[in-house]
Amino acid sequence: MKVLVIGGGAREHALCRSLSLDPDVTALHCAPGNAGIAEVAELHPVDQLDGDAVVRLATRLGAELVVVGPEAPLVAGVADAVRAAGVPVFGPSREAARLEGSKAFAKDVMAGAGVPTARSYVCTTPEEIDEALDAFGAPYVVKDDGLAAGKGVVVTDDLARAREHALACDRVVIEEFLDGPEVSLFAITDGVTVLPLQPAQDFKRALDGDEGPNTGGMGAYSPLPWADPKLVEEVLGTVLQPTVDELRRRGTPFSGLLYAGLAITGRGVRVIEFNARFGDPETQVVLARLKTPLAGVLLNSANGTLDDQAPLSWSDEAAVTVVVASHNYPDTPRTGDPIEGLTEVAEKDAPLAYVLHAGTKRDGDAVLSAGGRVLSVTATGTDLAQARERAYAAVGRIRLDGSQHRTDIARKAAEA
């Protein structure tokens, strides 16, 4: 199978790494990719928001499966263009991807499907914003209705900050605060059959102790030793399958990766948000534990034959990933700094620990930072403690001027 992956972050590197290990994959391409992905796939320049350009590339390469990684191309309808060209594609249509592209649309779908979620108001005027903030009180949860690269959500006790963020959005969703630990659960679906993966937990705040500003994610781990063993089964029955069924009923079937961000509250599981693609950095740890070859599963989703898929096989090992970010992330990050130590990790830590590239580019023999989140250093172990130890040992070999990372990823779960 010839596979083309669209995107260039650590999520796409994780996908390409898994696909490169699949014996059924005979050729692996990525567009535009990054310096790390270049080690396992052939890179191609492309405007990933241009469906016609992606189709031309897929056709030229003879791709038998296209995997669309990021949310922006999905919301732009790139999967529709590839599907219309007769090429199997893993990723939802533009209409179905509104589940991530519009928080208000997602709330409407959840209401129709009877999915448990936070009470909320959709606001477009200052008066509506003030009424909603007053109705819920602190902590205030304010979400930009549209895509914001994982940084459109503000959770704060500061009314002025909450109001400022809300007024900066054209359309905003203000909702009640959900207490309890958060869980990310992915599911692969063809629009009918829903195949849940293993849960993970990520860390959104920039600093240790869940302090600092919201980010796209500073690390993740899987499995969750503290979670109810029946959690996946419960979420499949109350959240994932009803949502897929509701979208199909509306005439917008969802085929691809459905990501449920969940809060385990005192009143039960509640949906915080949906995404329409693999999450970053959770993908890094979930795929590290998946033993079933990936390409066939994604192709079954694309072809509508997921009911033929054998049960997935998972490693009993734990996985931890730690994000190394640029100076000043998540504000305007500094880029162009050389990254050193990558060869040391490859020589001394692989395959138990390895580096997945996010914002990197190659300049001759040098690898430079090219984004806010630069690397995802990922490791496996017999338990979370060993996986953490290996991940942080590898992080210690990385040298990037001004870089930052959290030191407490998976610490509480490992010590429990």
mmCIF file of N, CA, C and O in Angstrom, residues 275-342:
data_model
loop_
_atom_site.group_PDB
_atom_site.id
_atom_site.type_symbol
_atom_site.label_atom_id
_atom_site.label_comp_id
_atom_site.label_asym_id
_atom_site.label_seq_id
_atom_site.Cartn_x
_atom_site.Cartn_y
_atom_site.Cartn_z
ATOM 1 N N ASN A 275 -12.911 16.644 18.810
ATOM 2 C CA ASN A 275 -12.016 16.980 17.711
ATOM 3 C C ASN A 275 -12.237 15.978 16.590
ATOM 4 O O ASN A 275 -12.740 14.869 16.820
ATOM 5 N N ALA A 276 -11.843 16.376 15.386
ATOM 6 C CA ALA A 276 -12.117 15.568 14.202
ATOM 7 C C ALA A 276 -10.860 14.906 13.658
ATOM 8 O O ALA A 276 -10.813 14.514 12.501
ATOM 9 N N ARG A 277 -9.850 14.759 14.533
ATOM 10 C CA ARG A 277 -8.564 14.187 14.092
ATOM 11 C C ARG A 277 -7.821 13.679 15.321
ATOM 12 O O ARG A 277 -8.204 13.945 16.460
ATOM 13 N N PHE A 278 -6.735 12.963 15.072
ATOM 14 C CA PHE A 278 -5.872 12.515 16.159
ATOM 15 C C PHE A 278 -5.397 13.726 16.962
ATOM 16 O O PHE A 278 -5.038 14.753 16.394
ATOM 17 N N GLY A 279 -5.387 13.604 18.281
ATOM 18 C CA GLY A 279 -4.923 14.685 19.140
ATOM 19 C C GLY A 279 -3.410 14.670 19.286
ATOM 20 O O GLY A 279 -2.764 13.631 19.182
ATOM 21 N N ASP A 280 -2.858 15.846 19.541
ATOM 22 C CA ASP A 280 -1.420 15.999 19.734
ATOM 23 C C ASP A 280 -1.227 16.679 21.087
ATOM 24 O O ASP A 280 -1.745 17.785 21.275
ATOM 25 N N PRO A 281 -0.592 16.034 22.082
ATOM 26 C CA PRO A 281 0.394 14.949 21.988
ATOM 27 C C PRO A 281 -0.116 13.554 22.352
ATOM 28 O O PRO A 281 0.691 12.634 22.479
ATOM 29 N N GLU A 282 -1.430 13.358 22.510
ATOM 30 C CA GLU A 282 -1.906 12.037 22.923
ATOM 31 C C GLU A 282 -1.614 10.951 21.890
ATOM 32 O O GLU A 282 -1.367 9.795 22.254
ATOM 33 N N THR A 283 -1.651 11.310 20.609
ATOM 34 C CA THR A 283 -1.371 10.321 19.557
ATOM 35 C C THR A 283 -0.019 9.656 19.769
ATOM 36 O O THR A 283 0.150 8.456 19.527
ATOM 37 N N GLN A 284 0.950 10.438 20.236
ATOM 38 C CA GLN A 284 2.301 9.928 20.413
ATOM 39 C C GLN A 284 2.326 8.736 21.374
ATOM 40 O O GLN A 284 3.076 7.778 21.166
ATOM 41 N N VAL A 285 1.522 8.792 22.457
ATOM 42 C CA VAL A 285 1.545 7.698 23.435
ATOM 43 C C VAL A 285 0.566 6.577 23.063
ATOM 44 O O VAL A 285 0.843 5.401 23.327
ATOM 45 N N VAL A 286 -0.553 6.930 22.447
ATOM 46 C CA VAL A 286 -1.526 5.895 22.068
ATOM 47 C C VAL A 286 -0.936 4.991 20.985
ATOM 48 O O VAL A 286 -1.002 3.760 21.078
ATOM 49 N N LEU A 287 -0.324 5.583 19.964
ATOM 50 C CA LEU A 287 0.251 4.768 18.890
ATOM 51 C C LEU A 287 1.484 4.012 19.361
ATOM 52 O O LEU A 287 1.802 2.951 18.814
ATOM 53 N N ALA A 288 2.170 4.525 20.373
ATOM 54 C CA ALA A 288 3.327 3.803 20.920
ATOM 55 C C ALA A 288 2.900 2.469 21.526
ATOM 56 O O ALA A 288 3.714 1.541 21.635
ATOM 57 N N ARG A 289 1.629 2.354 21.919
ATOM 58 C CA ARG A 289 1.137 1.137 22.568
ATOM 59 C C ARG A 289 0.334 0.242 21.614
ATOM 60 O O ARG A 289 0.006 -0.892 21.976
ATOM 61 N N LEU A 290 0.007 0.736 20.419
ATOM 62 C CA LEU A 290 -0.800 -0.044 19.478
ATOM 63 C C LEU A 290 0.066 -1.077 18.766
ATOM 64 O O LEU A 290 1.049 -0.733 18.114
ATOM 65 N N LYS A 291 -0.288 -2.355 18.882
ATOM 66 C CA LYS A 291 0.472 -3.425 18.234
ATOM 67 C C LYS A 291 -0.106 -3.785 16.867
ATOM 68 O O LYS A 291 0.605 -4.258 15.984
ATOM 69 N N THR A 292 -1.404 -3.577 16.657
ATOM 70 C CA THR A 292 -2.032 -3.869 15.367
ATOM 71 C C THR A 292 -1.450 -2.945 14.292
ATOM 72 O O THR A 292 -1.362 -1.734 14.508
ATOM 73 N N PRO A 293 -1.034 -3.474 13.137
ATOM 74 C CA PRO A 293 -0.550 -2.607 12.062
ATOM 75 C C PRO A 293 -1.595 -1.542 11.707
ATOM 76 O O PRO A 293 -2.789 -1.840 11.595
ATOM 77 N N LEU A 294 -1.146 -0.302 11.539
ATOM 78 C CA LEU A 294 -2.065 0.835 11.465
ATOM 79 C C LEU A 294 -2.740 1.009 10.112
ATOM 80 O O LEU A 294 -3.929 1.382 10.047
ATOM 81 N N ALA A 295 -2.028 0.757 9.026
ATOM 82 C CA ALA A 295 -2.542 1.121 7.702
ATOM 83 C C ALA A 295 -3.872 0.440 7.381
ATOM 84 O O ALA A 295 -4.800 1.069 6.865
ATOM 85 N N GLY A 296 -3.982 -0.846 7.699
ATOM 86 C CA GLY A 296 -5.208 -1.573 7.388
ATOM 87 C C GLY A 296 -6.407 -1.055 8.148
ATOM 88 O O GLY A 296 -7.527 -1.017 7.624
ATOM 89 N N VAL A 297 -6.185 -0.615 9.395
ATOM 90 C CA VAL A 297 -7.275 -0.067 10.202
ATOM 91 C C VAL A 297 -7.776 1.237 9.581
ATOM 92 O O VAL A 297 -8.988 1.461 9.439
ATOM 93 N N LEU A 298 -6.843 2.112 9.196
ATOM 94 C CA LEU A 298 -7.225 3.385 8.592
ATOM 95 C C LEU A 298 -7.906 3.170 7.236
ATOM 96 O O LEU A 298 -8.863 3.880 6.888
ATOM 97 N N LEU A 299 -7.426 2.183 6.479
ATOM 98 C CA LEU A 299 -8.036 1.895 5.174
ATOM 99 C C LEU A 299 -9.451 1.360 5.346
ATOM 100 O O LEU A 299 -10.355 1.703 4.576
ATOM 101 N N ASN A 300 -9.679 0.527 6.358
ATOM 102 C CA ASN A 300 -11.033 0.035 6.615
ATOM 103 C C ASN A 300 -11.979 1.177 6.962
ATOM 104 O O ASN A 300 -13.153 1.171 6.565
ATOM 105 N N SER A 301 -11.490 2.153 7.698
ATOM 106 C CA SER A 301 -12.301 3.340 7.982
ATOM 107 C C SER A 301 -12.634 4.077 6.695
ATOM 108 O O SER A 301 -13.782 4.440 6.441
ATOM 109 N N ALA A 302 -11.623 4.275 5.856
ATOM 110 C CA ALA A 302 -11.819 5.014 4.601
ATOM 111 C C ALA A 302 -12.776 4.300 3.659
ATOM 112 O O ALA A 302 -13.551 4.940 2.938
ATOM 113 N N ASN A 303 -12.738 2.969 3.660
ATOM 114 C CA ASN A 303 -13.545 2.179 2.719
ATOM 115 C C ASN A 303 -14.904 1.770 3.268
ATOM 116 O O ASN A 303 -15.686 1.116 2.574
ATOM 117 N N GLY A 304 -15.190 2.119 4.528
ATOM 118 C CA GLY A 304 -16.469 1.735 5.108
ATOM 119 C C GLY A 304 -16.561 0.273 5.468
ATOM 120 O O GLY A 304 -17.654 -0.299 5.498
ATOM 121 N N THR A 305 -15.428 -0.345 5.768
ATOM 122 C CA THR A 305 -15.403 -1.784 6.062
ATOM 123 C C THR A 305 -14.846 -2.064 7.459
ATOM 124 O O THR A 305 -14.220 -3.096 7.694
ATOM 125 N N LEU A 306 -15.073 -1.143 8.375
ATOM 126 C CA LEU A 306 -14.500 -1.288 9.712
ATOM 127 C C LEU A 306 -15.111 -2.460 10.479
ATOM 128 O O LEU A 306 -14.494 -2.986 11.413
ATOM 129 N N ASP A 307 -16.299 -2.890 10.077
ATOM 130 C CA ASP A 307 -16.902 -4.049 10.751
ATOM 131 C C ASP A 307 -16.132 -5.331 10.458
ATOM 132 O O ASP A 307 -16.301 -6.337 11.156
ATOM 133 N N ASP A 308 -15.273 -5.304 9.437
ATOM 134 C CA ASP A 308 -14.431 -6.468 9.118
ATOM 135 C C ASP A 308 -13.129 -6.463 9.914
ATOM 136 O O ASP A 308 -12.361 -7.432 9.848
ATOM 137 N N GLN A 309 -12.867 -5.373 10.648
ATOM 138 C CA GLN A 309 -11.605 -5.216 11.348
ATOM 139 C C GLN A 309 -11.541 -6.144 12.566
ATOM 140 O O GLN A 309 -12.454 -6.171 13.391
ATOM 141 N N ALA A 310 -10.455 -6.880 12.683
ATOM 142 C CA ALA A 310 -10.239 -7.709 13.869
ATOM 143 C C ALA A 310 -10.013 -6.814 15.078
ATOM 144 O O ALA A 310 -9.592 -5.657 14.937
ATOM 145 N N PRO A 311 -10.284 -7.296 16.284
ATOM 146 C CA PRO A 311 -10.044 -6.492 17.486
ATOM 147 C C PRO A 311 -8.597 -5.997 17.539
ATOM 148 O O PRO A 311 -7.676 -6.713 17.145
ATOM 149 N N LEU A 312 -8.432 -4.794 18.012
ATOM 150 C CA LEU A 312 -7.093 -4.217 18.090
ATOM 151 C C LEU A 312 -6.271 -4.886 19.194
ATOM 152 O O LEU A 312 -6.807 -5.304 20.213
ATOM 153 N N SER A 313 -4.968 -4.963 18.963
ATOM 154 C CA SER A 313 -4.048 -5.551 19.926
ATOM 155 C C SER A 313 -3.195 -4.447 20.543
ATOM 156 O O SER A 313 -2.656 -3.594 19.823
ATOM 157 N N TRP A 314 -3.071 -4.463 21.888
ATOM 158 C CA TRP A 314 -2.375 -3.396 22.596
ATOM 159 C C TRP A 314 -1.241 -3.959 23.455
ATOM 160 O O TRP A 314 -1.369 -5.026 24.034
ATOM 161 N N SER A 315 -0.168 -3.199 23.546
ATOM 162 C CA SER A 315 0.918 -3.533 24.452
ATOM 163 C C SER A 315 0.491 -3.263 25.893
ATOM 164 O O SER A 315 -0.249 -2.316 26.168
ATOM 165 N N ASP A 316 0.959 -4.095 26.815
ATOM 166 C CA ASP A 316 0.714 -3.862 28.231
ATOM 167 C C ASP A 316 1.622 -2.774 28.795
ATOM 168 O O ASP A 316 1.453 -2.346 29.940
ATOM 169 N N GLU A 317 2.583 -2.326 28.001
ATOM 170 C CA GLU A 317 3.526 -1.322 28.478
ATOM 171 C C GLU A 317 2.870 0.067 28.555
ATOM 172 O O GLU A 317 1.819 0.313 27.952
ATOM 173 N N ALA A 318 3.506 0.936 29.289
ATOM 174 C CA ALA A 318 3.067 2.320 29.407
ATOM 175 C C ALA A 318 3.886 3.194 28.461
ATOM 176 O O ALA A 318 4.996 2.831 28.055
ATOM 177 N N ALA A 319 3.335 4.359 28.116
ATOM 178 C CA ALA A 319 4.039 5.305 27.259
ATOM 179 C C ALA A 319 3.868 6.713 27.816
ATOM 180 O O ALA A 319 2.791 7.076 28.305
ATOM 181 N N VAL A 320 4.939 7.491 27.737
ATOM 182 C CA VAL A 320 4.940 8.886 28.190
ATOM 183 C C VAL A 320 5.594 9.725 27.108
ATOM 184 O O VAL A 320 6.614 9.316 26.528
ATOM 185 N N THR A 321 5.026 10.902 26.829
ATOM 186 C CA THR A 321 5.675 11.829 25.910
ATOM 187 C C THR A 321 5.788 13.191 26.575
ATOM 188 O O THR A 321 4.873 13.632 27.272
ATOM 189 N N VAL A 322 6.946 13.827 26.394
ATOM 190 C CA VAL A 322 7.233 15.141 26.976
ATOM 191 C C VAL A 322 7.532 16.106 25.836
ATOM 192 O O VAL A 322 8.396 15.833 24.997
ATOM 193 N N VAL A 323 6.807 17.210 25.789
ATOM 194 C CA VAL A 323 6.994 18.200 24.732
ATOM 195 C C VAL A 323 8.103 19.168 25.110
ATOM 196 O O VAL A 323 8.102 19.732 26.212
ATOM 197 N N VAL A 324 9.036 19.346 24.199
ATOM 198 C CA VAL A 324 10.066 20.378 24.321
ATOM 199 C C VAL A 324 9.621 21.548 23.444
ATOM 200 O O VAL A 324 9.461 21.399 22.229
ATOM 201 N N ALA A 325 9.401 22.700 24.085
ATOM 202 C CA ALA A 325 8.849 23.859 23.380
ATOM 203 C C ALA A 325 9.878 24.977 23.271
ATOM 204 O O ALA A 325 10.860 25.043 24.034
ATOM 205 N N SER A 326 9.611 25.872 22.318
ATOM 206 C CA SER A 326 10.508 27.001 22.089
ATOM 207 C C SER A 326 10.410 28.037 23.197
ATOM 208 O O SER A 326 9.429 28.096 23.941
ATOM 209 N N HIS A 327 11.429 28.868 23.271
ATOM 210 C CA HIS A 327 11.408 30.022 24.162
ATOM 211 C C HIS A 327 10.173 30.877 23.865
ATOM 212 O O HIS A 327 9.854 31.157 22.719
ATOM 213 N N ASN A 328 9.440 31.245 24.904
ATOM 214 C CA ASN A 328 8.288 32.141 24.843
ATOM 215 C C ASN A 328 6.993 31.464 24.405
ATOM 216 O O ASN A 328 5.960 32.128 24.288
ATOM 217 N N TYR A 329 7.010 30.154 24.137
ATOM 218 C CA TYR A 329 5.763 29.456 23.821
ATOM 219 C C TYR A 329 4.872 29.455 25.066
ATOM 220 O O TYR A 329 5.388 29.303 26.176
ATOM 221 N N PRO A 330 3.533 29.647 24.974
ATOM 222 C CA PRO A 330 2.697 29.657 23.771
ATOM 223 C C PRO A 330 2.480 31.032 23.158
ATOM 224 O O PRO A 330 1.669 31.161 22.239
ATOM 225 N N ASP A 331 3.152 32.079 23.671
ATOM 226 C CA ASP A 331 3.094 33.362 22.981
ATOM 227 C C ASP A 331 3.941 33.249 21.713
ATOM 228 O O ASP A 331 4.235 32.144 21.274
ATOM 229 N N THR A 332 4.352 34.343 21.134
ATOM 230 C CA THR A 332 5.120 34.281 19.893
ATOM 231 C C THR A 332 6.451 33.576 20.146
ATOM 232 O O THR A 332 7.341 34.116 20.828
ATOM 233 N N PRO A 333 6.601 32.342 19.655
ATOM 234 C CA PRO A 333 7.812 31.575 19.980
ATOM 235 C C PRO A 333 9.007 32.012 19.144
ATOM 236 O O PRO A 333 8.858 32.514 18.034
ATOM 237 N N ARG A 334 10.183 31.811 19.711
ATOM 238 C CA ARG A 334 11.416 32.068 18.969
ATOM 239 C C ARG A 334 11.744 30.843 18.128
ATOM 240 O O ARG A 334 11.657 29.711 18.612
ATOM 241 N N THR A 335 12.099 31.039 16.892
ATOM 242 C CA THR A 335 12.424 29.927 15.998
ATOM 243 C C THR A 335 13.810 30.148 15.390
ATOM 244 O O THR A 335 14.419 31.196 15.556
ATOM 245 N N GLY A 336 14.281 29.105 14.681
ATOM 246 C CA GLY A 336 15.578 29.207 14.007
ATOM 247 C C GLY A 336 16.763 28.807 14.848
ATOM 248 O O GLY A 336 17.914 28.942 14.415
ATOM 249 N N ASP A 337 16.516 28.315 16.084
ATOM 250 C CA ASP A 337 17.621 27.882 16.949
ATOM 251 C C ASP A 337 18.037 26.451 16.604
ATOM 252 O O ASP A 337 17.174 25.592 16.345
ATOM 253 N N PRO A 338 19.336 26.141 16.629
ATOM 254 C CA PRO A 338 19.778 24.772 16.350
ATOM 255 C C PRO A 338 19.390 23.818 17.481
ATOM 256 O O PRO A 338 19.406 24.183 18.657
ATOM 257 N N ILE A 339 19.046 22.596 17.097
ATOM 258 C CA ILE A 339 18.684 21.542 18.050
ATOM 259 C C ILE A 339 19.816 20.524 18.053
ATOM 260 O O ILE A 339 20.160 19.970 17.006
ATOM 261 N N GLU A 340 20.376 20.271 19.229
ATOM 262 C CA GLU A 340 21.468 19.307 19.344
ATOM 263 C C GLU A 340 21.058 18.178 20.284
ATOM 264 O O GLU A 340 20.148 18.318 21.096
ATOM 265 N N GLY A 341 21.707 17.043 20.137
ATOM 266 C CA GLY A 341 21.440 15.899 21.006
ATOM 267 C C GLY A 341 20.550 14.840 20.388
ATOM 268 O O GLY A 341 20.352 13.775 20.984
ATOM 269 N N LEU A 342 20.018 15.085 19.198
ATOM 270 C CA LEU A 342 19.112 14.120 18.564
ATOM 271 C C LEU A 342 19.836 12.812 18.244
ATOM 272 O O LEU A 342 19.272 11.719 18.433
#
